Amino acid sequence: MSTMTENLTNTSSAPKPAVLLWAVVGGSIATVISTFLAWTWTTEFPGNLTIYGNPAPLQLLTLVGAVLTGLHALSALGVKGLGWLTPAGARKALWIIALGTFATTLFTALAIIVELGALVDLEPGAGVAVVASAVPAIAAYFLPDDTRKASPAKQLPSWAEILIIVAVFAVGLYVVTFGIDTDDSEPQLFIAYLILVGFSTVALIKSGLTQRLSAITARNRQVAVTASLLAAIAFPFIEQSGDTYTLIAVNILIFATVALGLNIVVGLAGLLDLGYVAFLGVGAYTAALVSGATSSAFGVQFPFWAAALTGMAASLVFGVVIGAPTLRLRGDYLAIVTLGFGEIFRIAMGNLDGTSGPQITNGPNGIPNIPQLEFFGYNFGEPHTVLGVELGAYANYYLLMILVMALVVVVFSRAGNSRIGRAWVAIREDETAATAMGINGFRVKLIAFALGASLAGLAGAVQAHVNTTVVPENYQFTGPVPPNSAFLLAAVILGGMGTISGPIVGSALLFLIPAKLQFMKEYQLLGFGIALILLMRFRPEGLIANKRAQLEFHENDDDQQVVPEQRQSEDAGVGTAKAGA
């Protein structure tokens, strides 16, 4: 009897969910107000957080996080029109976004103290922001768990779904542009941006909103593809801060294109290739030698289309030559051989200098002064005015890489859904069983190796003209600067093996983050390793994984957001794929 009384007393003394949710709303409002106050008294801290009534970019991040936290709390309270924010439950998403807002605010306050050297450099507004942002995080933690299966949403009219897709891509373009535009002299802003975006992404996944958006884009695939293409094309017209940030975008696209080629080898065929960056180098060196560079040993100048095809053909030949004797190996043995090939290529390019070997690549000095591309009279190295906007050289190459990326995506999609693609998946799952069912494993793997190599060669041909020089040091197994074989493999695993958008997202993160965190210097690889360990622990299937990988890694998880009908269709798809292979 006494035990029951104690339980009732404890239950009655616990805060009610409505009280906790209103505390979250109140804390969010106070946090929003605090962003309009001064957080420090001196302009020596980057970003100028001394102005009242006009939030600086660092304060704007806290403002956005507080608004998202308040909206999730109102959704949990049942406010009409906000239920779509949390179709799979509000508690986890609300706590994560509140925690992210608090972490962003606390990081900014600590950065002010460390940068300026004293606690007194904080204005009261910073203290108000830290305390106010902590209230929602604490209150959301004590909310009862309301996780549920995300039921299929009522299908909206086509025009409404199209508007949602356009709005999502517009917001995504703004978020990406904001991150790229952050000044390298203000690393605090980019770190705070990463914190908020990371927590917000996890919150969207936990709320089930990303699943709803995926269903909408699946029903309107052509509209989604068109919107994504238009958003990518719009970037250089919106980004006018300078060619530095456009160059980052160009390199991200080159990195992503090579990662998609590697995804054929690793993600679809299941072949561990640790020397893949060598195929990028083959394409780059070949294009440099036939594009009229002053130090070229051949003295020829092909038009771009011919140089690109030559680079692809050379990479294809190297892929077949390397793959034919090595693809009969499996697992670690194949990885060791491909790693050796990558290092042999880099060393060979450094020795073809006329002393240690024939004079072809100019040795460690590389091939400089590669001329700018000229395609149908359009010189990519000169600025051009398009639609009233002046596009610099890197913007021209960015638009070219959009076309190359679209071509690679089409090739990957068609190949993955073909009979050969199903054979790749069958070999990846169980090569012995696939061989027993009549699949010629060696031939199928060689096709994957050759196709992946040729796509890397195409990206290398464009990279040679973007950088205007090619040197052996650009094609190492590992290093602090991508692309290299280790970062390419990490981009595929981080993004999600076997998918199209996964390696693109992984490549963007692995190129953008090191480019913005150069102040960390030798600690970059340490942070990279820690991030991979955390990813393998909490999301081993990658950031954007296919349903098959999610079922394999989270089949017994209680929070797996897959409805029974979806599970049955995926199981049927797996069976069809294996049977078709």
Coordinates of C-alpha atoms in Angstrom, one line a residue:
M1 CA 0.0 0.0 0.0
S2 CA 2.8 2.4 0.9
T3 CA 4.6 1.6 -2.3
M4 CA 1.5 2.4 -4.4
T5 CA 1.1 5.7 -2.5
E6 CA 4.8 6.6 -3.2
N7 CA 4.3 5.8 -6.9
L8 CA 1.2 8.0 -7.1
T9 CA 3.0 10.8 -5.3
N10 CA 6.0 10.5 -7.7
T11 CA 3.7 10.5 -10.7
S12 CA 1.7 13.5 -9.5
S13 CA 4.9 15.4 -8.7
A14 CA 6.3 14.9 -12.2
P15 CA 5.9 17.8 -14.6
K16 CA 3.0 17.4 -17.1
P17 CA 3.9 17.3 -20.8
A18 CA 2.0 20.4 -21.5
V19 CA 3.9 22.4 -18.9
L20 CA 7.2 21.1 -20.3
L21 CA 6.2 22.0 -23.8
W22 CA 5.2 25.6 -22.8
A23 CA 8.5 25.8 -21.1
V24 CA 10.2 25.0 -24.3
V25 CA 8.1 27.6 -26.1
G26 CA 9.0 30.2 -23.5
G27 CA 12.7 29.4 -23.6
S28 CA 12.6 29.6 -27.4
I29 CA 11.0 33.0 -27.4
A30 CA 13.6 34.2 -24.8
T31 CA 16.3 32.9 -27.0
V32 CA 15.0 34.7 -30.1
I33 CA 14.9 37.9 -28.1
S34 CA 18.5 37.4 -26.9
T35 CA 19.7 37.3 -30.5
F36 CA 18.8 41.0 -30.9
L37 CA 21.0 41.9 -27.9
A38 CA 24.8 42.5 -27.9
W39 CA 26.8 39.4 -27.0
T40 CA 30.2 41.2 -26.6
W41 CA 31.4 44.8 -26.3
T42 CA 34.2 44.8 -28.7
T43 CA 34.4 44.3 -32.5
E44 CA 37.7 42.4 -32.1
F45 CA 35.7 39.2 -32.1
P46 CA 34.9 38.1 -35.8
G47 CA 31.4 38.9 -36.9
N48 CA 30.7 42.0 -34.8
L49 CA 28.3 40.8 -32.1
T50 CA 28.1 44.3 -30.6
I51 CA 25.0 45.6 -32.4
Y52 CA 21.5 45.8 -30.8
G53 CA 18.5 44.9 -33.0
N54 CA 20.5 43.4 -35.9
P55 CA 21.6 39.8 -35.3
A56 CA 25.1 38.9 -36.7
P57 CA 25.5 35.6 -38.6
L58 CA 26.5 33.7 -35.5
Q59 CA 23.4 35.1 -33.7
L60 CA 21.3 34.3 -36.7
L61 CA 22.1 30.6 -36.3
T62 CA 20.9 30.7 -32.7
L63 CA 17.8 32.5 -33.9
V64 CA 17.0 29.9 -36.6
G65 CA 17.5 27.1 -34.1
A66 CA 15.2 28.7 -31.5
V67 CA 12.5 29.2 -34.1
L68 CA 12.7 25.6 -35.2
T69 CA 12.6 24.5 -31.5
G70 CA 9.5 26.6 -30.9
L71 CA 7.7 25.3 -34.0
H72 CA 8.3 21.7 -33.0
A73 CA 7.0 22.4 -29.5
L74 CA 3.9 24.0 -30.9
S75 CA 3.4 21.0 -33.2
A76 CA 3.6 18.7 -30.1
L77 CA 1.0 20.9 -28.4
G78 CA -1.4 20.2 -31.3
V79 CA -1.4 23.6 -32.8
K80 CA -3.4 23.4 -36.0
G81 CA -1.3 23.5 -39.2
L82 CA 1.9 22.3 -37.6
G83 CA 1.2 18.6 -37.2
W84 CA 3.1 17.9 -40.4
L85 CA 6.4 18.7 -38.7
T86 CA 6.4 15.6 -36.5
P87 CA 4.6 12.7 -38.2
A88 CA 6.7 10.2 -36.3
G89 CA 6.6 11.8 -32.9
A90 CA 7.8 15.1 -31.4
R91 CA 9.9 14.3 -28.3
K92 CA 13.1 13.0 -29.9
A93 CA 13.2 15.6 -32.7
L94 CA 12.3 18.4 -30.3
W95 CA 15.0 17.4 -27.8
I96 CA 17.7 17.1 -30.5
I97 CA 16.9 20.5 -32.2
A98 CA 16.8 22.2 -28.7
L99 CA 20.1 20.6 -27.8
G100 CA 21.6 21.7 -31.1
T101 CA 20.5 25.3 -30.5
F102 CA 22.0 25.2 -27.0
A103 CA 25.2 23.7 -28.3
T104 CA 25.5 26.4 -31.0
T105 CA 24.8 29.2 -28.5
L106 CA 27.2 27.8 -25.9
F107 CA 29.9 27.3 -28.5
T108 CA 29.6 31.0 -29.6
A109 CA 29.9 32.2 -26.0
L110 CA 32.9 30.0 -25.3
A111 CA 34.5 31.2 -28.6
I112 CA 34.1 34.8 -27.4
I113 CA 35.8 34.0 -24.1
V114 CA 38.7 32.0 -25.7
E115 CA 39.2 34.5 -28.6
L116 CA 39.1 37.6 -26.4
G117 CA 40.7 36.0 -23.3
A118 CA 38.3 36.8 -20.5
L119 CA 34.8 36.1 -19.2
V120 CA 34.1 39.8 -18.8
D121 CA 34.2 40.2 -22.6
L122 CA 30.7 38.7 -22.7
E123 CA 27.8 41.1 -22.7
P124 CA 24.6 40.2 -20.7
G125 CA 23.0 39.3 -24.0
A126 CA 25.2 36.3 -24.4
G127 CA 24.4 35.0 -20.9
V128 CA 20.7 35.4 -21.5
A129 CA 21.1 33.5 -24.8
V130 CA 22.9 30.6 -23.1
V131 CA 20.5 30.3 -20.2
A132 CA 17.4 30.8 -22.4
S133 CA 18.5 28.1 -24.9
A134 CA 19.3 25.7 -22.1
V135 CA 15.7 25.8 -20.8
P136 CA 14.2 24.1 -23.9
A137 CA 16.9 21.4 -24.0
I138 CA 16.3 20.5 -20.4
A139 CA 12.5 20.6 -20.6
A140 CA 12.4 18.5 -23.8
Y141 CA 14.6 15.9 -22.2
F142 CA 12.0 15.1 -19.6
L143 CA 9.1 14.8 -22.1
P144 CA 7.6 11.3 -22.4
D145 CA 8.6 9.4 -25.5
D146 CA 5.9 9.6 -28.2
T147 CA 7.7 7.8 -31.0
R148 CA 5.3 6.1 -33.4
K149 CA 5.2 4.7 -36.9
A150 CA 4.8 7.5 -39.4
S151 CA 1.5 6.8 -41.1
P152 CA 1.2 7.6 -44.8
A153 CA 0.1 11.2 -45.1
K154 CA -2.9 12.3 -47.1
Q155 CA -1.9 12.9 -50.7
L156 CA -1.9 16.6 -51.5
P157 CA -2.9 18.1 -54.9
S158 CA -0.1 17.9 -57.5
W159 CA 0.4 21.7 -57.4
A160 CA 0.9 21.7 -53.7
E161 CA 3.4 18.9 -53.8
I162 CA 5.3 20.7 -56.5
L163 CA 5.4 23.8 -54.4
I164 CA 6.8 21.8 -51.5
I165 CA 9.5 20.3 -53.6
V166 CA 10.5 23.8 -54.9
A167 CA 10.5 25.2 -51.4
V168 CA 12.6 22.4 -50.1
F169 CA 15.3 22.8 -52.8
A170 CA 15.2 26.6 -52.4
V171 CA 15.9 26.2 -48.6
G172 CA 18.6 23.6 -49.3
L173 CA 20.3 25.9 -51.8
Y174 CA 20.3 28.8 -49.3
V175 CA 21.7 26.5 -46.5
V176 CA 24.5 25.2 -48.7
T177 CA 25.3 28.7 -50.0
F178 CA 25.4 30.0 -46.5
G179 CA 27.9 27.4 -45.5
I180 CA 30.1 27.9 -48.6
D181 CA 30.0 31.7 -48.1
T182 CA 31.3 31.7 -44.6
D183 CA 34.5 33.7 -44.4
D184 CA 37.6 31.6 -43.9
S185 CA 38.9 34.2 -41.4
E186 CA 35.8 33.4 -39.2
P187 CA 36.1 29.6 -38.5
Q188 CA 33.8 30.1 -35.5
L189 CA 30.9 30.8 -37.8
F190 CA 31.4 27.7 -39.9
I191 CA 31.8 25.4 -36.8
A192 CA 28.6 26.8 -35.4
Y193 CA 26.9 26.3 -38.7
L194 CA 28.0 22.6 -38.7
I195 CA 26.7 22.1 -35.2
L196 CA 23.3 23.5 -36.0
V197 CA 22.9 21.8 -39.4
G198 CA 24.1 18.5 -38.0
F199 CA 21.6 18.5 -35.1
S200 CA 18.8 19.8 -37.3
T201 CA 19.4 17.0 -39.9
V202 CA 19.1 14.3 -37.2
A203 CA 16.0 16.0 -35.8
L204 CA 14.3 16.0 -39.2
I205 CA 15.1 12.3 -39.6
K206 CA 13.8 11.4 -36.1
S207 CA 10.6 13.4 -36.7
G208 CA 9.8 11.4 -39.8
L209 CA 9.6 14.5 -41.9
T210 CA 12.3 13.4 -44.3
Q211 CA 10.4 10.2 -44.9
R212 CA 7.3 12.2 -45.9
L213 CA 9.4 14.4 -48.2
S214 CA 10.9 11.3 -49.8
A215 CA 7.5 10.0 -50.5
I216 CA 6.5 13.3 -52.1
T217 CA 9.6 13.4 -54.3
A218 CA 9.1 9.7 -55.3
R219 CA 5.6 10.6 -56.6
N220 CA 7.0 13.6 -58.5
R221 CA 10.4 12.2 -59.6
Q222 CA 10.6 14.3 -62.7
V223 CA 9.8 17.5 -60.9
A224 CA 12.3 16.7 -58.1
V225 CA 15.1 16.0 -60.6
T226 CA 14.3 19.2 -62.5
A227 CA 14.2 21.2 -59.3
S228 CA 17.6 19.8 -58.1
L229 CA 19.1 20.6 -61.5
L230 CA 17.8 24.1 -61.5
A231 CA 19.0 24.7 -57.9
A232 CA 22.5 23.5 -58.9
I233 CA 22.5 25.7 -62.0
A234 CA 21.3 28.7 -59.9
F235 CA 24.3 28.6 -57.5
P236 CA 26.8 30.6 -59.5
F237 CA 24.1 33.3 -60.2
I238 CA 23.4 33.6 -56.5
E239 CA 27.0 33.2 -55.3
Q240 CA 28.7 36.4 -56.3
S241 CA 31.1 36.8 -53.3
G242 CA 34.1 35.7 -55.4
D243 CA 35.6 32.9 -57.4
T244 CA 37.1 31.3 -54.3
Y245 CA 33.8 29.8 -53.2
T246 CA 32.8 28.9 -56.8
L247 CA 36.2 27.0 -57.0
I248 CA 35.2 25.1 -53.9
A249 CA 31.9 24.2 -55.6
V250 CA 33.7 23.0 -58.8
N251 CA 36.0 20.8 -56.8
I252 CA 33.1 19.4 -54.9
L253 CA 31.4 18.4 -58.2
I254 CA 34.7 16.8 -59.5
F255 CA 35.1 14.9 -56.2
A256 CA 31.4 13.8 -56.3
T257 CA 31.7 12.6 -59.9
V258 CA 34.7 10.4 -59.1
A259 CA 32.9 9.1 -55.9
L260 CA 29.9 8.1 -58.1
G261 CA 32.3 6.1 -60.3
L262 CA 33.8 4.5 -57.3
N263 CA 30.3 3.7 -56.0
I264 CA 29.8 1.4 -59.0
V265 CA 32.9 -0.6 -58.0
V266 CA 32.4 -0.5 -54.2
G267 CA 28.6 0.2 -53.7
L268 CA 27.2 -2.0 -56.4
A269 CA 29.8 -4.7 -57.2
G270 CA 31.2 -4.8 -53.6
L271 CA 34.9 -4.6 -54.8
L272 CA 37.2 -2.8 -52.3
D273 CA 39.4 -0.5 -54.4
L274 CA 42.0 1.5 -52.5
G275 CA 43.8 3.0 -55.5
Y276 CA 40.9 4.5 -57.4
V277 CA 42.3 8.0 -57.4
A278 CA 44.9 6.7 -59.9
F279 CA 42.2 6.5 -62.6
L280 CA 41.4 10.2 -62.0
G281 CA 45.1 10.9 -62.5
V282 CA 45.2 8.9 -65.7
G283 CA 42.4 11.0 -67.2
A284 CA 44.0 14.2 -66.0
Y285 CA 47.4 13.4 -67.3
T286 CA 46.1 12.2 -70.6
A287 CA 43.9 15.3 -71.1
A288 CA 46.9 17.5 -70.2
L289 CA 49.2 15.8 -72.7
V290 CA 46.8 16.2 -75.6
S291 CA 45.3 19.6 -74.8
G292 CA 48.3 21.7 -76.0
A293 CA 50.2 22.3 -72.8
T294 CA 53.6 23.9 -73.4
S295 CA 55.4 21.1 -71.5
S296 CA 53.5 18.3 -73.3
A297 CA 55.7 15.7 -74.8
F298 CA 53.3 15.1 -77.7
G299 CA 52.8 18.6 -79.0
V300 CA 49.2 18.1 -80.0
Q301 CA 46.1 20.1 -79.1
F302 CA 42.8 18.2 -79.2
P303 CA 39.4 19.9 -78.8
F304 CA 37.9 19.4 -75.4
W305 CA 35.5 16.7 -76.5
A306 CA 38.3 14.7 -78.0
A307 CA 40.6 15.3 -75.0
A308 CA 37.8 14.1 -72.6
L309 CA 37.1 11.0 -74.7
T310 CA 40.9 10.3 -74.8
G311 CA 41.1 10.6 -71.0
M312 CA 38.1 8.3 -70.6
A313 CA 39.6 5.8 -73.0
A314 CA 43.0 5.8 -71.3
S315 CA 41.4 5.3 -67.9
L316 CA 39.2 2.5 -69.4
V317 CA 42.3 0.7 -70.8
F318 CA 44.1 1.0 -67.4
G319 CA 41.0 -0.3 -65.7
V320 CA 40.9 -3.4 -67.9
V321 CA 44.7 -3.9 -67.7
I322 CA 44.7 -3.7 -63.9
G323 CA 41.4 -5.4 -63.4
A324 CA 42.0 -8.4 -65.6
P325 CA 44.8 -10.0 -63.6
T326 CA 43.6 -8.9 -60.1
L327 CA 39.8 -9.3 -60.1
R328 CA 40.1 -13.0 -59.5
L329 CA 41.2 -12.0 -56.0
R330 CA 38.7 -11.1 -53.2
G331 CA 38.5 -9.0 -50.1
D332 CA 41.7 -7.9 -48.5
Y333 CA 43.9 -9.3 -51.3
L334 CA 42.1 -7.2 -53.9
A335 CA 42.3 -4.1 -51.7
I336 CA 46.1 -4.6 -51.3
V337 CA 46.7 -5.0 -55.0
T338 CA 44.6 -1.9 -55.9
L339 CA 46.4 0.1 -53.2
G340 CA 49.7 -0.9 -54.8
F341 CA 48.5 0.2 -58.2
G342 CA 47.6 3.6 -56.9
E343 CA 51.1 4.1 -55.4
I344 CA 52.8 2.7 -58.5
F345 CA 50.9 5.2 -60.7
R346 CA 51.9 8.2 -58.5
I347 CA 55.6 7.1 -58.4
A348 CA 55.7 6.3 -62.1
M349 CA 54.3 9.8 -63.0
G350 CA 57.1 11.3 -60.9
N351 CA 59.8 9.3 -62.6
L352 CA 58.8 10.0 -66.3
D353 CA 61.1 13.1 -66.2
G354 CA 63.7 12.3 -68.8
T355 CA 66.2 11.1 -66.2
S356 CA 64.7 8.2 -64.3
G357 CA 62.6 7.4 -67.3
P358 CA 61.3 8.8 -70.6
Q359 CA 60.4 12.5 -70.8
I360 CA 56.6 12.3 -70.8
T361 CA 55.1 13.8 -67.6
N362 CA 57.9 16.3 -66.6
G363 CA 58.4 14.3 -63.4
P364 CA 57.5 15.8 -60.0
N365 CA 57.1 19.2 -61.6
G366 CA 54.1 18.0 -63.4
I367 CA 52.5 19.5 -66.5
P368 CA 51.8 23.2 -66.1
N369 CA 50.2 25.8 -68.3
I370 CA 47.3 23.7 -69.5
P371 CA 45.2 26.0 -71.7
Q372 CA 41.7 27.0 -70.8
L373 CA 38.9 25.1 -72.4
E374 CA 37.2 26.5 -75.5
F375 CA 34.0 24.8 -76.5
F376 CA 32.1 26.1 -79.6
G377 CA 33.9 29.4 -79.3
Y378 CA 33.1 29.7 -75.6
N379 CA 36.3 30.3 -73.6
F380 CA 35.9 28.9 -70.1
G381 CA 38.8 30.9 -68.8
E382 CA 37.2 34.3 -69.5
P383 CA 34.3 36.0 -67.7
H384 CA 31.0 36.0 -69.5
T385 CA 27.7 37.8 -68.9
V386 CA 24.7 35.5 -68.8
L387 CA 21.2 36.8 -67.9
G388 CA 22.8 40.0 -66.7
V389 CA 25.2 38.3 -64.3
E390 CA 28.9 38.1 -64.9
L391 CA 30.2 34.6 -64.5
G392 CA 33.9 34.1 -63.8
A393 CA 36.1 31.3 -65.0
Y394 CA 35.3 28.9 -62.2
A395 CA 31.6 29.6 -62.6
N396 CA 32.0 28.5 -66.2
Y397 CA 33.7 25.3 -65.2
Y398 CA 31.0 24.8 -62.5
L399 CA 28.3 24.8 -65.1
L400 CA 30.3 22.4 -67.2
M401 CA 30.7 20.0 -64.3
I402 CA 26.9 20.1 -63.8
L403 CA 26.5 18.6 -67.2
V404 CA 29.2 16.1 -66.5
M405 CA 27.6 15.2 -63.2
A406 CA 24.2 14.8 -64.9
L407 CA 25.8 12.4 -67.5
V408 CA 27.4 10.4 -64.8
V409 CA 24.2 10.2 -62.8
V410 CA 22.3 8.9 -65.9
V411 CA 25.0 6.3 -66.5
F412 CA 25.0 5.2 -62.9
S413 CA 21.2 5.0 -62.8
R414 CA 20.8 3.1 -66.0
A415 CA 23.7 0.7 -65.2
G416 CA 22.4 0.0 -61.7
N417 CA 18.9 -0.8 -62.9
S418 CA 20.1 -3.0 -65.8
R419 CA 20.7 -6.7 -65.9
I420 CA 24.4 -6.0 -65.3
G421 CA 23.5 -3.9 -62.3
R422 CA 21.5 -6.6 -60.8
A423 CA 24.4 -9.0 -61.4
W424 CA 26.7 -6.6 -59.6
V425 CA 24.3 -6.6 -56.6
A426 CA 24.1 -10.4 -56.6
I427 CA 27.9 -10.7 -56.6
R428 CA 28.2 -8.1 -53.8
E429 CA 25.7 -10.1 -51.7
D430 CA 27.2 -13.6 -52.3
E431 CA 29.6 -14.2 -55.2
T432 CA 29.5 -18.0 -54.8
A433 CA 25.7 -18.1 -55.0
A434 CA 25.7 -15.7 -58.0
T435 CA 28.3 -17.8 -59.8
A436 CA 26.2 -21.0 -59.1
M437 CA 23.2 -19.2 -60.7
G438 CA 25.1 -18.7 -64.0
I439 CA 26.6 -15.2 -63.5
N440 CA 30.1 -14.9 -65.0
G441 CA 31.6 -13.1 -62.0
F442 CA 34.9 -12.2 -63.5
R443 CA 33.4 -10.6 -66.6
V444 CA 30.7 -8.7 -64.6
K445 CA 33.3 -7.4 -62.1
L446 CA 35.6 -6.3 -65.0
I447 CA 32.8 -4.3 -66.5
A448 CA 32.2 -2.6 -63.2
F449 CA 36.0 -1.8 -62.9
A450 CA 36.2 -0.5 -66.4
L451 CA 33.1 1.7 -66.2
G452 CA 34.1 3.2 -62.9
A453 CA 37.6 3.9 -64.2
S454 CA 36.2 5.6 -67.4
L455 CA 33.9 7.9 -65.3
A456 CA 36.9 8.9 -63.2
G457 CA 38.9 9.6 -66.3
L458 CA 36.2 12.0 -67.5
A459 CA 36.3 13.9 -64.3
G460 CA 40.1 14.0 -64.4
A461 CA 40.0 15.6 -67.9
V462 CA 37.9 18.5 -66.5
Q463 CA 40.1 18.7 -63.4
A464 CA 43.2 19.2 -65.5
H465 CA 41.8 22.3 -67.1
V466 CA 40.3 23.7 -63.9
N467 CA 43.6 23.5 -62.1
T468 CA 45.7 24.3 -65.3
T469 CA 48.4 22.0 -63.9
V470 CA 48.8 18.3 -63.1
V471 CA 51.3 17.0 -60.5
P472 CA 51.8 13.5 -59.0
E473 CA 51.1 14.7 -55.4
N474 CA 47.5 15.2 -56.3
Y475 CA 46.9 11.5 -56.5
Q476 CA 47.9 10.0 -53.2
F477 CA 46.3 7.2 -51.2
T478 CA 45.6 9.5 -48.2
G479 CA 46.3 13.1 -47.1
P480 CA 44.6 16.1 -45.5
V481 CA 43.3 17.4 -48.9
P482 CA 40.8 15.5 -51.1
P483 CA 40.4 14.0 -53.5
N484 CA 42.5 11.0 -52.6
S485 CA 41.6 7.3 -52.4
A486 CA 40.9 7.3 -48.7
F487 CA 38.6 10.3 -48.9
L488 CA 36.8 8.9 -52.0
L489 CA 36.1 5.6 -50.2
A490 CA 35.0 7.5 -47.1
A491 CA 32.7 9.7 -49.2
V492 CA 30.9 6.6 -50.6
I493 CA 30.6 5.0 -47.2
L494 CA 29.6 8.2 -45.4
G495 CA 27.0 9.1 -48.0
G496 CA 25.5 5.6 -48.5
M497 CA 26.8 2.8 -50.7
G498 CA 24.8 1.9 -53.8
T499 CA 22.8 5.2 -53.9
I500 CA 23.1 8.3 -56.2
S501 CA 22.6 11.1 -53.7
G502 CA 24.7 9.5 -51.0
P503 CA 28.2 9.9 -52.5
I504 CA 27.3 13.4 -53.7
V505 CA 26.4 14.4 -50.1
G506 CA 29.4 12.6 -48.7
S507 CA 31.7 14.2 -51.2
A508 CA 30.3 17.7 -50.4
L509 CA 30.9 17.2 -46.7
L510 CA 34.4 15.7 -47.0
F511 CA 35.6 18.5 -49.3
L512 CA 33.8 21.5 -47.8
I513 CA 34.7 20.8 -44.2
P514 CA 38.5 20.4 -44.7
A515 CA 38.5 23.5 -46.9
K516 CA 36.8 25.6 -44.2
L517 CA 38.7 24.1 -41.3
Q518 CA 42.2 24.7 -42.6
F519 CA 43.1 26.4 -39.3
M520 CA 43.1 22.9 -37.6
K521 CA 46.0 21.8 -39.8
E522 CA 47.4 18.5 -38.6
Y523 CA 44.3 17.9 -36.4
Q524 CA 42.0 17.6 -39.5
L525 CA 42.7 13.9 -40.0
L526 CA 42.1 13.3 -36.2
G527 CA 38.7 14.9 -36.5
F528 CA 38.1 13.0 -39.7
G529 CA 38.8 9.7 -38.0
I530 CA 36.6 10.5 -35.0
A531 CA 33.7 11.5 -37.3
L532 CA 34.0 8.1 -39.1
I533 CA 34.0 6.2 -35.9
L534 CA 30.9 8.0 -34.7
L535 CA 29.2 7.4 -38.0
M536 CA 29.9 3.7 -38.1
R537 CA 28.5 3.5 -34.5
F538 CA 25.3 5.4 -35.0
R539 CA 24.5 5.2 -38.7
P540 CA 26.6 2.4 -40.4
E541 CA 24.4 2.4 -43.5
G542 CA 25.4 6.0 -44.3
L543 CA 23.7 9.3 -44.3
I544 CA 21.5 8.6 -47.3
A545 CA 21.1 4.8 -47.5
N546 CA 18.8 2.6 -49.5
K547 CA 16.0 0.7 -47.8
R548 CA 17.8 -2.6 -48.1
A549 CA 20.8 -1.3 -46.1
Q550 CA 18.5 0.2 -43.5
L551 CA 16.7 -3.1 -43.0
E552 CA 20.0 -5.0 -42.8
F553 CA 21.5 -2.7 -40.1
H554 CA 18.3 -1.8 -38.2
E555 CA 16.0 -4.8 -38.6
N556 CA 15.5 -5.2 -34.8
D557 CA 15.6 -1.5 -33.8
D558 CA 12.4 -0.2 -32.1
D559 CA 12.6 3.2 -33.9
Q560 CA 12.9 1.8 -37.4
Q561 CA 10.7 4.0 -39.5
V562 CA 9.5 1.4 -42.0
V563 CA 5.9 0.5 -42.2
P564 CA 4.9 -3.2 -42.8
E565 CA 3.8 -2.5 -46.4
Q566 CA 7.2 -0.9 -47.2
R567 CA 9.1 -3.8 -45.6
Q568 CA 7.1 -6.3 -47.8
S569 CA 7.8 -4.3 -51.0
E570 CA 11.5 -4.1 -50.2
D571 CA 11.7 -7.8 -49.5
A572 CA 10.0 -8.4 -52.8
G573 CA 12.4 -6.0 -54.5
V574 CA 15.4 -7.9 -53.1
G575 CA 14.0 -11.2 -54.3
T576 CA 13.4 -9.7 -57.7
A577 CA 16.8 -8.3 -57.9
K578 CA 18.5 -11.6 -57.1
A579 CA 16.3 -13.6 -59.4
G580 CA 16.8 -11.1 -62.2
A581 CA 20.6 -11.3 -61.7

